[in-house]
Amino acid sequence: MICLGIESTAHTFGVGIVNSKGQILANEKATFRSERAGIKPQEASQFLMKNAQTVIERALKCANLKITDISIFAFAQGPGLGPCLKVGATAARTLALIHNKPLVPVNHCVAHIEIGKLTTHAKDPVVVYVSGGNTQIIALEGERYRVFGETLDIGLGNMLDSFGRKLGLGFPAGPMLDEMYFEGKQYIELPYTVKGTDLAFAGLQTAAEKLIGKARKEDLVYSLLHNAFAMLTEVTERALAYTEREEVLLVGGVASSKALRTMLERMCKERNAKLFVPKQEFCVDNGAMIAWLGMLEHTHGISIPLEETGVRQKLRIEETEVKWS
Ligand code: FE2
């Protein structure tokens, strides 16, 4: 059995193809970049639409398959930006209808975790999910992923991008900020906001932005990242202790931050826990994760009537039943 999955929750149109053994046969994508301001949903969705066909064709070519070889079509139902979600949903729905194959809508957040588990062999981890719009610490309980702690305002990735823009860096600013972090020499006092098991980044961002031009750039970036990542590490450590787990799985676009990995790695070592980080192509938004979750759902008998496959911008991770663990 072969599943083709389409990711289009934000800036990436991704197409992945996997088989039922969990082999990834293709993982192609086109990513919208904007030098000016963050993502404008309409602009991004037009980019996704323009690139949809080419990326699907590229994925099929890479897997050496024809569209008629595909047994299941999956797409990211949410959460995400409405206009962008609709591009992937429409493409997947059309393909499923034309070829008379099952259509599986999947939860983007769950997909990040499942591709992480598949590719790193983590078994039952505390998941740290950090991307542009999402910042959550998650663990499986019963048949649902439960959110142990999360941001109360903005996603960590969006905070970094928006701070980077103020500094005059392009999008995405994350990798450049990460380099500057290691050039920081002096810590500057900034807000550190952990409320129970939740976090908040807006106050930290505002305070740091007020110091632009007044402090050495690298020191400011070092202090901002230091606080943000230390907050995340603190909540993750609490989650490990509370859930008695021994594994941490870091997923989402911000997982590529070396500074964050280093901090989490140190905490895990002290607790005798193990940190798992998927390869970069599986950390960022990608089609393979959608295809793999589509495969898991389909092979565990989950089927959703076509009329209930509409996109859901605010879909929560707890809403998805996990039958395959
Ligand atoms: Fe994502």
mmCIF file of C-alpha atoms and ligand atoms in Angstrom:
data_model
loop_
_atom_site.group_PDB
_atom_site.id
_atom_site.type_symbol
_atom_site.label_atom_id
_atom_site.label_comp_id
_atom_site.label_asym_id
_atom_site.label_seq_id
_atom_site.Cartn_x
_atom_site.Cartn_y
_atom_site.Cartn_z
ATOM 1 C CA MET A 1 0.000 0.000 0.000
ATOM 2 C CA ILE A 2 1.281 3.479 -0.891
ATOM 3 C CA CYS A 3 0.143 6.807 0.539
ATOM 4 C CA LEU A 4 0.730 10.250 -0.992
ATOM 5 C CA GLY A 5 0.446 13.048 1.559
ATOM 6 C CA ILE A 6 0.127 16.769 0.968
ATOM 7 C CA GLU A 7 1.278 19.431 3.434
ATOM 8 C CA SER A 8 0.067 23.013 2.965
ATOM 9 C CA THR A 9 -0.631 24.499 6.397
ATOM 10 C CA ALA A 10 1.512 27.631 5.950
ATOM 11 C CA HIS A 11 4.488 28.440 3.705
ATOM 12 C CA THR A 12 5.300 24.976 2.369
ATOM 13 C CA PHE A 13 3.635 22.877 -0.302
ATOM 14 C CA GLY A 14 5.082 19.464 0.490
ATOM 15 C CA VAL A 15 4.377 16.103 -1.099
ATOM 16 C CA GLY A 16 5.546 12.886 0.500
ATOM 17 C CA ILE A 17 5.109 9.294 -0.573
ATOM 18 C CA VAL A 18 5.471 6.397 1.887
ATOM 19 C CA ASN A 19 4.714 2.699 1.878
ATOM 20 C CA SER A 20 3.108 0.672 4.681
ATOM 21 C CA LYS A 21 6.530 -0.401 5.998
ATOM 22 C CA GLY A 22 7.349 3.230 6.766
ATOM 23 C CA GLN A 23 9.812 3.638 3.920
ATOM 24 C CA ILE A 24 9.869 7.198 2.634
ATOM 25 C CA LEU A 25 9.916 7.047 -1.153
ATOM 26 C CA ALA A 26 9.722 10.798 -1.796
ATOM 27 C CA ASN A 27 9.640 14.040 0.151
ATOM 28 C CA GLU A 28 9.505 17.046 -2.171
ATOM 29 C CA LYS A 29 8.520 20.617 -1.425
ATOM 30 C CA ALA A 30 8.332 24.236 -2.502
ATOM 31 C CA THR A 31 8.576 26.894 0.212
ATOM 32 C CA PHE A 32 7.279 30.441 0.053
ATOM 33 C CA ARG A 33 9.794 33.060 1.150
ATOM 34 C CA SER A 34 9.070 36.674 1.900
ATOM 35 C CA GLU A 35 11.797 39.209 2.539
ATOM 36 C CA ARG A 36 9.392 41.864 3.814
ATOM 37 C CA ALA A 37 7.045 40.764 6.557
ATOM 38 C CA GLY A 38 5.917 37.341 7.853
ATOM 39 C CA ILE A 39 3.476 35.232 5.889
ATOM 40 C CA LYS A 40 0.507 36.848 4.194
ATOM 41 C CA PRO A 41 -1.971 33.952 3.870
ATOM 42 C CA GLN A 42 -3.319 35.010 0.457
ATOM 43 C CA GLU A 43 0.122 35.565 -1.017
ATOM 44 C CA ALA A 44 1.401 32.259 0.391
ATOM 45 C CA SER A 45 -1.650 30.335 -0.826
ATOM 46 C CA GLN A 46 -1.149 31.652 -4.370
ATOM 47 C CA PHE A 47 2.449 30.473 -4.261
ATOM 48 C CA LEU A 48 1.310 27.023 -3.043
ATOM 49 C CA MET A 49 -1.294 26.819 -5.783
ATOM 50 C CA LYS A 50 1.228 27.703 -8.495
ATOM 51 C CA ASN A 51 3.634 25.038 -7.273
ATOM 52 C CA ALA A 52 1.207 22.234 -6.422
ATOM 53 C CA GLN A 53 1.297 20.326 -9.682
ATOM 54 C CA THR A 54 5.062 20.527 -10.141
ATOM 55 C CA VAL A 55 5.762 19.288 -6.601
ATOM 56 C CA ILE A 56 3.315 16.363 -6.985
ATOM 57 C CA GLU A 57 4.974 15.411 -10.268
ATOM 58 C CA ARG A 58 8.449 15.732 -8.745
ATOM 59 C CA ALA A 59 7.490 13.450 -5.852
ATOM 60 C CA LEU A 60 6.061 10.785 -8.165
ATOM 61 C CA LYS A 61 9.181 10.941 -10.337
ATOM 62 C CA CYS A 62 11.427 10.637 -7.300
ATOM 63 C CA ALA A 63 9.494 7.577 -6.064
ATOM 64 C CA ASN A 64 9.451 6.200 -9.601
ATOM 65 C CA LEU A 65 5.671 5.807 -9.457
ATOM 66 C CA LYS A 66 2.621 6.821 -11.465
ATOM 67 C CA ILE A 67 -0.339 8.566 -9.864
ATOM 68 C CA THR A 68 -2.373 5.377 -10.463
ATOM 69 C CA ASP A 69 0.055 3.479 -8.165
ATOM 70 C CA ILE A 70 -1.095 5.533 -5.161
ATOM 71 C CA SER A 71 -3.537 3.687 -2.857
ATOM 72 C CA ILE A 72 -4.387 6.507 -0.381
ATOM 73 C CA PHE A 73 -4.341 10.306 -0.527
ATOM 74 C CA ALA A 74 -3.769 12.257 2.699
ATOM 75 C CA PHE A 75 -3.642 15.973 3.420
ATOM 76 C CA ALA A 76 -3.078 18.261 6.397
ATOM 77 C CA GLN A 77 -6.539 19.221 7.651
ATOM 78 C CA GLY A 78 -5.192 21.724 10.214
ATOM 79 C CA PRO A 79 -4.157 23.626 12.186
ATOM 80 C CA GLY A 80 -2.932 26.286 9.794
ATOM 81 C CA LEU A 81 -3.791 29.250 7.623
ATOM 82 C CA GLY A 82 -7.198 28.852 5.954
ATOM 83 C CA PRO A 83 -6.292 29.818 2.372
ATOM 84 C CA CYS A 84 -3.148 27.658 2.461
ATOM 85 C CA LEU A 85 -4.904 24.629 3.975
ATOM 86 C CA LYS A 86 -7.504 24.782 1.208
ATOM 87 C CA VAL A 87 -4.860 24.386 -1.529
ATOM 88 C CA GLY A 88 -3.655 21.012 -0.213
ATOM 89 C CA ALA A 89 -7.158 19.861 0.687
ATOM 90 C CA THR A 90 -8.462 20.653 -2.788
ATOM 91 C CA ALA A 91 -5.543 18.942 -4.514
ATOM 92 C CA ALA A 92 -5.874 15.788 -2.362
ATOM 93 C CA ARG A 93 -9.672 15.684 -2.664
ATOM 94 C CA THR A 94 -9.496 16.039 -6.441
ATOM 95 C CA LEU A 95 -6.900 13.286 -6.786
ATOM 96 C CA ALA A 96 -8.830 10.927 -4.486
ATOM 97 C CA LEU A 97 -12.083 11.512 -6.364
ATOM 98 C CA ILE A 98 -10.577 11.174 -9.847
ATOM 99 C CA HIS A 99 -8.737 7.980 -8.965
ATOM 100 C CA ASN A 100 -11.453 6.656 -6.648
ATOM 101 C CA LYS A 101 -9.117 6.183 -3.679
ATOM 102 C CA PRO A 102 -9.548 6.846 0.072
ATOM 103 C CA LEU A 103 -8.988 10.412 1.276
ATOM 104 C CA VAL A 104 -7.476 10.816 4.757
ATOM 105 C CA PRO A 105 -7.398 14.240 6.451
ATOM 106 C CA VAL A 106 -4.678 14.364 9.134
ATOM 107 C CA ASN A 107 -3.654 16.519 12.068
ATOM 108 C CA HIS A 108 -0.477 18.439 11.188
ATOM 109 C CA CYS A 109 0.818 18.464 14.796
ATOM 110 C CA VAL A 110 0.352 14.717 15.240
ATOM 111 C CA ALA A 111 2.087 14.213 11.877
ATOM 112 C CA HIS A 112 5.195 16.081 13.135
ATOM 113 C CA ILE A 113 5.387 13.674 16.075
ATOM 114 C CA GLU A 114 4.762 10.473 14.119
ATOM 115 C CA ILE A 115 7.417 11.221 11.472
ATOM 116 C CA GLY A 116 9.775 12.045 14.334
ATOM 117 C CA LYS A 117 9.103 8.691 15.975
ATOM 118 C CA LEU A 118 9.386 6.834 12.658
ATOM 119 C CA THR A 119 12.720 8.338 11.683
ATOM 120 C CA THR A 120 14.434 8.489 15.104
ATOM 121 C CA HIS A 121 12.935 5.323 16.668
ATOM 122 C CA ALA A 122 11.924 7.240 19.807
ATOM 123 C CA LYS A 123 9.325 5.073 21.575
ATOM 124 C CA ASP A 124 7.318 7.089 24.077
ATOM 125 C CA PRO A 125 8.858 10.539 24.338
ATOM 126 C CA VAL A 126 7.948 13.878 25.805
ATOM 127 C CA VAL A 127 7.612 15.899 22.608
ATOM 128 C CA VAL A 128 8.860 19.459 22.307
ATOM 129 C CA TYR A 129 7.063 20.912 19.294
ATOM 130 C CA VAL A 130 8.433 24.304 18.313
ATOM 131 C CA SER A 131 7.625 25.987 15.021
ATOM 132 C CA GLY A 132 6.458 29.381 13.793
ATOM 133 C CA GLY A 133 2.932 29.156 15.115
ATOM 134 C CA ASN A 134 3.289 26.352 17.668
ATOM 135 C CA THR A 135 5.132 25.907 20.941
ATOM 136 C CA GLN A 136 3.930 22.914 22.921
ATOM 137 C CA ILE A 137 5.263 20.246 25.245
ATOM 138 C CA ILE A 138 3.290 17.088 24.593
ATOM 139 C CA ALA A 139 3.072 13.486 25.822
ATOM 140 C CA LEU A 140 0.869 10.548 24.882
ATOM 141 C CA GLU A 141 -1.674 9.589 27.508
ATOM 142 C CA GLY A 142 -4.219 6.909 26.765
ATOM 143 C CA GLU A 143 -5.117 7.331 23.136
ATOM 144 C CA ARG A 144 -4.464 11.061 22.811
ATOM 145 C CA TYR A 145 -1.484 13.362 22.715
ATOM 146 C CA ARG A 146 -1.949 15.709 25.675
ATOM 147 C CA VAL A 147 -0.492 19.182 25.864
ATOM 148 C CA PHE A 148 1.527 19.425 29.058
ATOM 149 C CA GLY A 149 2.500 23.060 28.562
ATOM 150 C CA GLU A 150 2.292 25.620 25.783
ATOM 151 C CA THR A 151 2.819 29.239 24.851
ATOM 152 C CA LEU A 152 0.172 31.583 26.176
ATOM 153 C CA ASP A 153 0.785 34.142 23.448
ATOM 154 C CA ILE A 154 2.959 33.733 20.338
ATOM 155 C CA GLY A 155 4.812 30.740 18.875
ATOM 156 C CA LEU A 156 8.562 30.677 19.488
ATOM 157 C CA GLY A 157 9.402 30.607 15.759
ATOM 158 C CA ASN A 158 7.211 33.628 15.027
ATOM 159 C CA MET A 159 8.795 35.494 17.915
ATOM 160 C CA LEU A 160 12.290 34.770 16.540
ATOM 161 C CA ASP A 161 11.306 35.771 12.995
ATOM 162 C CA SER A 162 9.670 38.956 14.104
ATOM 163 C CA PHE A 163 12.647 39.919 16.302
ATOM 164 C CA GLY A 164 14.980 39.053 13.408
ATOM 165 C CA ARG A 165 13.043 41.385 11.109
ATOM 166 C CA LYS A 166 13.443 44.221 13.600
ATOM 167 C CA LEU A 167 17.186 43.504 13.549
ATOM 168 C CA GLY A 168 17.126 43.722 9.762
ATOM 169 C CA LEU A 169 17.625 39.995 9.098
ATOM 170 C CA GLY A 170 15.651 38.228 6.319
ATOM 171 C CA PHE A 171 13.094 35.426 6.687
ATOM 172 C CA PRO A 172 13.520 32.910 8.203
ATOM 173 C CA ALA A 173 15.692 34.645 10.773
ATOM 174 C CA GLY A 174 16.158 31.551 12.976
ATOM 175 C CA PRO A 175 19.389 30.207 11.435
ATOM 176 C CA MET A 176 21.043 33.658 11.480
ATOM 177 C CA LEU A 177 20.007 34.298 15.077
ATOM 178 C CA ASP A 178 21.372 30.889 15.998
ATOM 179 C CA GLU A 179 24.791 31.819 14.601
ATOM 180 C CA MET A 180 24.741 35.145 16.442
ATOM 181 C CA TYR A 181 23.851 33.353 19.693
ATOM 182 C CA PHE A 182 27.249 31.677 19.725
ATOM 183 C CA GLU A 183 28.948 35.055 19.244
ATOM 184 C CA GLY A 184 27.255 36.524 22.320
ATOM 185 C CA LYS A 185 29.620 37.336 25.168
ATOM 186 C CA GLN A 186 27.521 39.050 27.793
ATOM 187 C CA TYR A 187 24.102 38.210 29.203
ATOM 188 C CA ILE A 188 21.614 41.093 29.334
ATOM 189 C CA GLU A 189 18.782 40.825 31.854
ATOM 190 C CA LEU A 190 15.481 40.097 30.048
ATOM 191 C CA PRO A 191 12.056 38.754 31.142
ATOM 192 C CA TYR A 192 11.770 35.031 31.829
ATOM 193 C CA THR A 193 8.123 33.938 31.833
ATOM 194 C CA VAL A 194 7.112 30.456 32.924
ATOM 195 C CA LYS A 195 3.635 30.166 34.426
ATOM 196 C CA GLY A 196 3.201 26.677 35.836
ATOM 197 C CA THR A 197 3.835 24.543 32.786
ATOM 198 C CA ASP A 198 3.030 27.275 30.279
ATOM 199 C CA LEU A 199 5.294 29.888 28.706
ATOM 200 C CA ALA A 200 4.935 33.385 27.282
ATOM 201 C CA PHE A 201 7.243 35.078 24.783
ATOM 202 C CA ALA A 202 5.674 38.467 23.991
ATOM 203 C CA GLY A 203 7.121 40.295 27.017
ATOM 204 C CA LEU A 204 10.573 38.897 26.312
ATOM 205 C CA GLN A 205 10.336 39.993 22.680
ATOM 206 C CA THR A 206 9.178 43.528 23.524
ATOM 207 C CA ALA A 207 11.912 44.018 26.129
ATOM 208 C CA ALA A 208 14.602 42.775 23.721
ATOM 209 C CA GLU A 209 13.323 44.967 20.886
ATOM 210 C CA LYS A 210 13.555 48.043 23.095
ATOM 211 C CA LEU A 211 17.282 47.368 23.453
ATOM 212 C CA ILE A 212 18.017 47.197 19.716
ATOM 213 C CA GLY A 213 20.639 49.848 18.972
ATOM 214 C CA LYS A 214 21.470 50.230 22.666
ATOM 215 C CA ALA A 215 23.221 46.911 23.280
ATOM 216 C CA ARG A 216 25.675 44.819 21.264
ATOM 217 C CA LYS A 217 23.586 42.884 18.716
ATOM 218 C CA GLU A 218 25.144 39.493 19.452
ATOM 219 C CA ASP A 219 24.720 39.924 23.218
ATOM 220 C CA LEU A 220 21.072 40.826 22.765
ATOM 221 C CA VAL A 221 20.426 37.800 20.537
ATOM 222 C CA TYR A 222 22.315 35.570 22.977
ATOM 223 C CA SER A 223 20.209 36.793 25.908
ATOM 224 C CA LEU A 224 16.901 36.548 24.036
ATOM 225 C CA LEU A 225 17.573 32.995 22.826
ATOM 226 C CA HIS A 226 19.037 31.997 26.167
ATOM 227 C CA ASN A 227 15.861 32.976 28.036
ATOM 228 C CA ALA A 228 13.443 31.574 25.444
ATOM 229 C CA PHE A 229 15.237 28.210 25.262
ATOM 230 C CA ALA A 230 15.823 27.995 29.011
ATOM 231 C CA MET A 231 12.085 28.541 29.569
ATOM 232 C CA LEU A 232 11.338 25.730 27.140
ATOM 233 C CA THR A 233 13.944 23.461 28.737
ATOM 234 C CA GLU A 234 12.550 24.110 32.219
ATOM 235 C CA VAL A 235 9.026 23.085 31.200
ATOM 236 C CA THR A 236 10.359 20.048 29.318
ATOM 237 C CA GLU A 237 12.271 18.901 32.376
ATOM 238 C CA ARG A 238 9.134 19.257 34.480
ATOM 239 C CA ALA A 239 7.195 17.205 31.912
ATOM 240 C CA LEU A 240 9.852 14.465 32.000
ATOM 241 C CA ALA A 241 9.665 14.258 35.785
ATOM 242 C CA TYR A 242 5.879 14.359 35.878
ATOM 243 C CA THR A 243 5.271 11.794 33.146
ATOM 244 C CA GLU A 244 8.266 9.629 34.167
ATOM 245 C CA ARG A 245 9.509 9.427 30.593
ATOM 246 C CA GLU A 246 13.107 8.953 29.524
ATOM 247 C CA GLU A 247 12.980 10.351 26.015
ATOM 248 C CA VAL A 248 12.600 13.817 24.529
ATOM 249 C CA LEU A 249 11.681 14.256 20.869
ATOM 250 C CA LEU A 250 12.305 17.702 19.420
ATOM 251 C CA VAL A 251 10.194 18.511 16.334
ATOM 252 C CA GLY A 252 9.094 21.558 14.299
ATOM 253 C CA GLY A 253 11.087 24.181 12.390
ATOM 254 C CA VAL A 254 12.872 25.585 15.469
ATOM 255 C CA ALA A 255 14.307 22.095 16.148
ATOM 256 C CA SER A 256 17.125 22.983 13.749
ATOM 257 C CA SER A 257 18.468 25.483 16.309
ATOM 258 C CA LYS A 258 21.830 24.258 17.558
ATOM 259 C CA ALA A 259 21.508 26.496 20.611
ATOM 260 C CA LEU A 260 18.212 24.872 21.599
ATOM 261 C CA ARG A 261 19.500 21.358 20.975
ATOM 262 C CA THR A 262 22.585 22.023 23.095
ATOM 263 C CA MET A 263 20.486 23.220 26.024
ATOM 264 C CA LEU A 264 18.017 20.334 25.846
ATOM 265 C CA GLU A 265 20.860 17.866 25.402
ATOM 266 C CA ARG A 266 22.506 19.086 28.606
ATOM 267 C CA MET A 267 19.267 18.801 30.589
ATOM 268 C CA CYS A 268 18.581 15.303 29.216
ATOM 269 C CA LYS A 269 22.070 14.141 30.147
ATOM 270 C CA GLU A 270 21.589 15.308 33.735
ATOM 271 C CA ARG A 271 18.339 13.357 33.952
ATOM 272 C CA ASN A 272 19.632 10.243 32.154
ATOM 273 C CA ALA A 273 17.149 10.878 29.377
ATOM 274 C CA LYS A 274 17.777 10.727 25.642
ATOM 275 C CA LEU A 275 17.192 13.522 23.147
ATOM 276 C CA PHE A 276 15.965 12.603 19.664
ATOM 277 C CA VAL A 277 16.002 15.102 16.807
ATOM 278 C CA PRO A 278 14.833 14.049 13.326
ATOM 279 C CA LYS A 279 16.792 15.049 10.231
ATOM 280 C CA GLN A 280 16.159 18.660 9.178
ATOM 281 C CA GLU A 281 13.870 17.682 6.259
ATOM 282 C CA PHE A 282 11.558 15.878 8.707
ATOM 283 C CA CYS A 283 11.685 18.635 11.366
ATOM 284 C CA VAL A 284 10.313 21.357 9.127
ATOM 285 C CA ASP A 285 6.886 21.111 7.480
ATOM 286 C CA ASN A 286 7.004 18.285 4.962
ATOM 287 C CA GLY A 287 4.778 15.992 2.927
ATOM 288 C CA ALA A 288 6.287 12.719 4.215
ATOM 289 C CA MET A 289 4.869 13.330 7.689
ATOM 290 C CA ILE A 290 1.370 13.770 6.261
ATOM 291 C CA ALA A 291 1.732 10.663 4.103
ATOM 292 C CA TRP A 292 2.957 8.581 7.062
ATOM 293 C CA LEU A 293 0.151 9.673 9.381
ATOM 294 C CA GLY A 294 -2.347 9.091 6.539
ATOM 295 C CA MET A 295 -0.957 5.567 6.249
ATOM 296 C CA LEU A 296 -1.180 4.961 10.026
ATOM 297 C CA GLU A 297 -4.751 6.229 10.219
ATOM 298 C CA HIS A 298 -5.891 4.269 7.194
ATOM 299 C CA THR A 299 -4.307 1.000 8.280
ATOM 300 C CA HIS A 300 -5.912 1.395 11.723
ATOM 301 C CA GLY A 301 -9.353 1.601 10.245
ATOM 302 C CA ILE A 302 -9.929 5.322 10.594
ATOM 303 C CA SER A 303 -12.089 6.532 7.757
ATOM 304 C CA ILE A 304 -13.795 9.899 7.537
ATOM 305 C CA PRO A 305 -16.777 10.655 5.278
ATOM 306 C CA LEU A 306 -15.913 13.078 2.471
ATOM 307 C CA GLU A 307 -18.278 15.757 3.810
ATOM 308 C CA GLU A 308 -16.272 15.875 7.071
ATOM 309 C CA THR A 309 -12.933 16.443 5.396
ATOM 310 C CA GLY A 310 -13.131 20.245 5.396
ATOM 311 C CA VAL A 311 -10.080 22.168 6.641
ATOM 312 C CA ARG A 312 -9.859 23.154 10.320
ATOM 313 C CA GLN A 313 -7.656 26.146 11.046
ATOM 314 C CA LYS A 314 -7.788 25.686 14.805
ATOM 315 C CA LEU A 315 -7.600 21.886 15.017
ATOM 316 C CA ARG A 316 -6.049 20.871 18.374
ATOM 317 C CA ILE A 317 -3.702 17.956 18.891
ATOM 318 C CA GLU A 318 -5.949 16.351 21.554
ATOM 319 C CA GLU A 319 -8.782 16.022 19.037
ATOM 320 C CA THR A 320 -7.040 13.199 17.194
ATOM 321 C CA GLU A 321 -7.398 9.663 18.477
ATOM 322 C CA VAL A 322 -4.105 7.752 18.416
ATOM 323 C CA LYS A 323 -4.898 4.125 17.678
ATOM 324 C CA TRP A 324 -1.503 2.959 16.460
ATOM 325 C CA SER A 325 0.727 3.285 19.522
HETATM 326 FE FE FE2 B 1 4.568 22.515 11.342
#
